[in-house]
Tab-separated table of C-alpha atoms in Angstrom:
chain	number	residue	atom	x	y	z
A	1	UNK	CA	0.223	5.390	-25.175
A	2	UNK	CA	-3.099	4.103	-22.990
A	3	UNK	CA	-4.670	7.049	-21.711
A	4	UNK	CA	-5.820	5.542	-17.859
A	5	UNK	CA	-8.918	6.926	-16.921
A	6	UNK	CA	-9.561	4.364	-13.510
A	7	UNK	CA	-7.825	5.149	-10.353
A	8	UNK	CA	-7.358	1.477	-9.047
A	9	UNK	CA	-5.654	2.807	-5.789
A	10	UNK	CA	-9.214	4.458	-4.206
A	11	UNK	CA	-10.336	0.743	-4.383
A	12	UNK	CA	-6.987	-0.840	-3.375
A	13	UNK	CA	-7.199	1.966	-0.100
A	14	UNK	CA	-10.840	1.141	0.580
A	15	UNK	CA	-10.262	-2.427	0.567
A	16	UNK	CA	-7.094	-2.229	3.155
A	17	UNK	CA	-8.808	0.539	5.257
A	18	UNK	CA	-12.035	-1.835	5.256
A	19	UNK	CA	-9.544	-5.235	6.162
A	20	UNK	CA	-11.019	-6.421	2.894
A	21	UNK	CA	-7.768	-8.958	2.598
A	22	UNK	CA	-9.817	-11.475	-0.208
A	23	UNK	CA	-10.215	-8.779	-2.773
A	24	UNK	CA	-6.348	-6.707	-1.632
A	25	UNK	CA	-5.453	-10.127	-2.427
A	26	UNK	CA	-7.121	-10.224	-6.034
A	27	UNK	CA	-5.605	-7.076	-6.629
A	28	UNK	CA	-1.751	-7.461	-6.690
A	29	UNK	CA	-0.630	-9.684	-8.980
A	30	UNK	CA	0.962	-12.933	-8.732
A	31	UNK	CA	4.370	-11.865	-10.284
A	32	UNK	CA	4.458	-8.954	-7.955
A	33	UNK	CA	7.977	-7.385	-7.134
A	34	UNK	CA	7.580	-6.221	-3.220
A	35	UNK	CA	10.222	-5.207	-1.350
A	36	UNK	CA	10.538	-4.291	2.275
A	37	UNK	CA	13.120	-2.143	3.832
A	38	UNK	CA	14.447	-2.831	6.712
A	39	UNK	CA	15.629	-0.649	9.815
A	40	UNK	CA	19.255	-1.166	7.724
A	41	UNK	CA	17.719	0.213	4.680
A	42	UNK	CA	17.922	-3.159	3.309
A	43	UNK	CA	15.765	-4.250	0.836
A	44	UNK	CA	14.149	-7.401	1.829
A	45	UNK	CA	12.023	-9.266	-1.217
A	46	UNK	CA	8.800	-10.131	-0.900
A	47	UNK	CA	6.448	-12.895	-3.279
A	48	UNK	CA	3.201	-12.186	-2.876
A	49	UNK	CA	2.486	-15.408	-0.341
A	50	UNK	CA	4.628	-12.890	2.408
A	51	UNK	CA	3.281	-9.922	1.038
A	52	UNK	CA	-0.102	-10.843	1.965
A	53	UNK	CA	0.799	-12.389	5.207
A	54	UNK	CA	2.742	-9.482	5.930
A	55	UNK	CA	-0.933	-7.192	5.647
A	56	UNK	CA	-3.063	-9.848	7.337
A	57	UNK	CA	-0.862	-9.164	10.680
A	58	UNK	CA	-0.657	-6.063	10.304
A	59	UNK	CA	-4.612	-5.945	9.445
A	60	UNK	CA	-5.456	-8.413	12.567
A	61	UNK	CA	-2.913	-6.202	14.836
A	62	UNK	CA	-5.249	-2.860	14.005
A	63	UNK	CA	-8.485	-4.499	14.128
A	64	UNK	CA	-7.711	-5.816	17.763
A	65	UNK	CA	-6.616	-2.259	19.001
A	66	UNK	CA	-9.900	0.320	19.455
A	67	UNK	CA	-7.616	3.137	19.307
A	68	UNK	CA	-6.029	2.069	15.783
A	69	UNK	CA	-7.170	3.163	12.579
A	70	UNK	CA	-5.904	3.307	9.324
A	71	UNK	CA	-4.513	6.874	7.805
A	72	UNK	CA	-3.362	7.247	4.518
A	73	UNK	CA	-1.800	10.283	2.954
A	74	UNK	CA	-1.166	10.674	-0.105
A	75	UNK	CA	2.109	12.175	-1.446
A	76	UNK	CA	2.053	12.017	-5.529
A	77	UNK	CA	0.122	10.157	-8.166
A	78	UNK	CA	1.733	9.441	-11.466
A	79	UNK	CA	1.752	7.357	-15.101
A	80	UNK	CA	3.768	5.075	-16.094
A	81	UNK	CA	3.575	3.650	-19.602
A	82	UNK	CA	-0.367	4.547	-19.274
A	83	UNK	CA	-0.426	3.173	-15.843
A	84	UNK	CA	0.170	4.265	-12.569
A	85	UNK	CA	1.804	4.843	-9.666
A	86	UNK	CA	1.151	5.605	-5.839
A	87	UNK	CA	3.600	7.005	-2.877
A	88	UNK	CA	1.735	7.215	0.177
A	89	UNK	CA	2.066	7.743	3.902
A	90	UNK	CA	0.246	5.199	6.474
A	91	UNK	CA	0.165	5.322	9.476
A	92	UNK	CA	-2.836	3.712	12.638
A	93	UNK	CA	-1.681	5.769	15.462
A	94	UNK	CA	-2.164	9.902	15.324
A	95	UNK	CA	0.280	11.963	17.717
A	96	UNK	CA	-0.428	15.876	17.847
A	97	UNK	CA	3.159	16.553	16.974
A	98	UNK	CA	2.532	14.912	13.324
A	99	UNK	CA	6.491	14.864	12.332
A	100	UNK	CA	7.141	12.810	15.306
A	101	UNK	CA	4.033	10.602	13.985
A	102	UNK	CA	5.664	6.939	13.197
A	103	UNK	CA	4.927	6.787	9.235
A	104	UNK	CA	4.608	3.831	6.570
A	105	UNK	CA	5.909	4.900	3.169
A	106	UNK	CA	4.518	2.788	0.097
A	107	UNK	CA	4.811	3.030	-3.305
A	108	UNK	CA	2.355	0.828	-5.708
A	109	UNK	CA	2.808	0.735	-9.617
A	110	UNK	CA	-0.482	-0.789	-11.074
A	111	UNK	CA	-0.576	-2.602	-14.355
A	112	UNK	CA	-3.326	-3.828	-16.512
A	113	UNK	CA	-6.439	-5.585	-15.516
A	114	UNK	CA	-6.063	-9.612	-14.829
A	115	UNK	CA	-8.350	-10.988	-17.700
A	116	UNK	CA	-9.775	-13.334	-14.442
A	117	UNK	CA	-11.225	-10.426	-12.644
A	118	UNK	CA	-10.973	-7.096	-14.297
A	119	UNK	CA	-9.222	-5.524	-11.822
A	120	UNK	CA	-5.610	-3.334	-12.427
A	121	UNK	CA	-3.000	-5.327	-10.875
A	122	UNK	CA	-0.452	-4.163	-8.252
A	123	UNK	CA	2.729	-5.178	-10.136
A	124	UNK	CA	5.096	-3.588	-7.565
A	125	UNK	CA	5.206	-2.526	-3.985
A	126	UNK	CA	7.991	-0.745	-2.275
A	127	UNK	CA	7.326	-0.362	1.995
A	128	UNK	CA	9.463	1.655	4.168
A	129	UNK	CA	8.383	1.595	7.583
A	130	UNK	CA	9.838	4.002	10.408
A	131	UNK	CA	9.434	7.631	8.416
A	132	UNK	CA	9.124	10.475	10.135
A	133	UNK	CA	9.700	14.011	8.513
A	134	UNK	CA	11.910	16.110	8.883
């Protein structure tokens, strides 16, 4: 088994944080399995195309709000056949009573670098929006 000694995520996090969409956008593959879940619990699929449009909105929506920023907490790192995976919390809006806070759950599975740009590929992304704890 491939020992993974990169953590692609810190660059995939930077990027989003930073609204770097051109190189998020080199970074998940173009096979990529996303799903979104709705307010149902519905899994809605996702090719990358919406995937990607679905961020840029998102992106554009925090940029134009001073009071936005992006938060990201991470819940557990793993590896999956030598590569790995990401759950994470994000959320662009704090509230002092943080289990009331309005939460984005993702989870990422990277695979291995495109040959194109050496970069680990996001082959899946799972996003759950409207989690708060409990």
């Amino acid at each position: 088994m491939k020992e993974v000694t990169t953590m692609p995520y810190i660059s995939f996090l930077n990027s989003w944080k930073n609204h770097d969409l051109k190189r998020v956008t080199e970074m998940i593959d173009d096979t990529v399995a996303a799903y979104y879940i709705n307010d149902l619990g519905e899994p809605i699929a996702l090719n990358k195309t919406r995937l990607i449009q679905l961020l840029a909105t998102r992106m554009a929506a925090v940029e134009a709000d001073p009071h936005s920023q992006w938060n990201f907490e991470m819940i557990h790192r793993a590896h999956i056949h030598g590569n790995q995976m990401i759950m994470f919390y994000t959320y662009t809006n704090e509230n002092q009573d943080y289990q009331n806070t309005p939460k984005t759950l993702i989870t990422l599975t990277f695979g291995e670098s495109s040959k194109n740009n050496n970069i680990n590929q996001i082959k899946s992304v799972y996003i759950t929006p409207n989690v708060t704890d409990v």
